[in-house]
Amino acid sequence: MPLFSFEGVSPTVHPEAWIAPTATLVGDVVVEKGASVRYGAVLRGDFGRIVVREGANIQDNTVVHVNDGVCEIGPRATIGHSCIVHDCTIGEQALIGNGSVVLDKAVVGRRSLVAAGATVTPNTQVPEETIAKGSPAKDFTPLTATATAWVDHNAAVYRELARRHAEGVEEVQP
């Protein structure tokens, strides 16, 4: 796994976290127990700190960056494929849909779902247990039964998948 120190600050990864061999962590990045960072993801903590809380997962090709301060991915949160998460706070067990963008100082509430392709603009507050839709995301509705199921189960599914990758992925030589 590519881990890079930046100006003397190195990433910290809990021994029970899983980082894909093609993910890149630079500088002030903390990955807690049971969290995972997937293939092609880049977490760059060069201006501030990125914290990936216990059991959270960051999926393939996502970019996480921070200005000054802290960008926090809450416990058991899921950041979907190809997202941009920039200098914001993602609440506990929130789910950020594929291709979404969450920008500076936005706060995504606990157990909320940002719909695929949505853009959460700077300083936006997404209320707890809502779906944020649109680009920009201004349509906040209560979680539906289907969305609740995704929020309830997604982190556990990806924790199990991370375990399988940790035990079963091997580089193949051509």
JSON list of C-alpha atoms in Angstrom, two decimals, residues 4-6 21 23 27 32-34 37 44 53 64 67 77 79 107-108 110 136 143-144 151 154 157:
[
{"chain": "A", "resi": 4, "resn": "PHE", "atom": "CA", "xyz": [3.80, 8.70, 1.88]},
{"chain": "A", "resi": 5, "resn": "SER", "atom": "CA", "xyz": [5.16, 11.03, 4.51]},
{"chain": "A", "resi": 6, "resn": "PHE", "atom": "CA", "xyz": [4.74, 14.72, 3.75]},
{"chain": "A", "resi": 21, "resn": "PRO", "atom": "CA", "xyz": [-2.51, -2.04, -2.58]},
{"chain": "A", "resi": 23, "resn": "ALA", "atom": "CA", "xyz": [-4.80, 3.22, -2.72]},
{"chain": "A", "resi": 27, "resn": "GLY", "atom": "CA", "xyz": [0.62, 13.02, 5.02]},
{"chain": "A", "resi": 32, "resn": "GLU", "atom": "CA", "xyz": [-9.05, 3.64, 12.39]},
{"chain": "A", "resi": 33, "resn": "LYS", "atom": "CA", "xyz": [-9.83, 0.03, 13.26]},
{"chain": "A", "resi": 34, "resn": "GLY", "atom": "CA", "xyz": [-11.99, -1.87, 10.80]},
{"chain": "A", "resi": 37, "resn": "VAL", "atom": "CA", "xyz": [-9.74, 2.34, 1.66]},
{"chain": "A", "resi": 44, "resn": "ARG", "atom": "CA", "xyz": [-4.12, 13.57, 0.72]},
{"chain": "A", "resi": 53, "resn": "ARG", "atom": "CA", "xyz": [-13.31, 6.57, 11.66]},
{"chain": "A", "resi": 64, "resn": "VAL", "atom": "CA", "xyz": [-10.42, 12.90, -0.11]},
{"chain": "A", "resi": 67, "resn": "ASN", "atom": "CA", "xyz": [-7.80, 22.51, 3.50]},
{"chain": "A", "resi": 77, "resn": "ALA", "atom": "CA", "xyz": [-19.84, 5.73, 6.89]},
{"chain": "A", "resi": 79, "resn": "ILE", "atom": "CA", "xyz": [-18.04, 6.88, 0.56]},
{"chain": "A", "resi": 107, "resn": "VAL", "atom": "CA", "xyz": [-21.73, 18.54, 7.06]},
{"chain": "A", "resi": 108, "resn": "VAL", "atom": "CA", "xyz": [-23.58, 15.39, 6.08]},
{"chain": "A", "resi": 110, "resn": "ARG", "atom": "CA", "xyz": [-25.69, 10.94, 10.76]},
{"chain": "A", "resi": 136, "resn": "PRO", "atom": "CA", "xyz": [-26.58, 21.30, -6.13]},
{"chain": "A", "resi": 143, "resn": "LEU", "atom": "CA", "xyz": [-35.07, 8.27, 4.26]},
{"chain": "A", "resi": 144, "resn": "THR", "atom": "CA", "xyz": [-37.28, 5.82, 2.38]},
{"chain": "A", "resi": 151, "resn": "VAL", "atom": "CA", "xyz": [-27.74, 2.91, 5.30]},
{"chain": "A", "resi": 154, "resn": "ASN", "atom": "CA", "xyz": [-23.81, -1.06, 3.63]},
{"chain": "A", "resi": 157, "resn": "VAL", "atom": "CA", "xyz": [-21.19, -5.58, 3.76]}
]
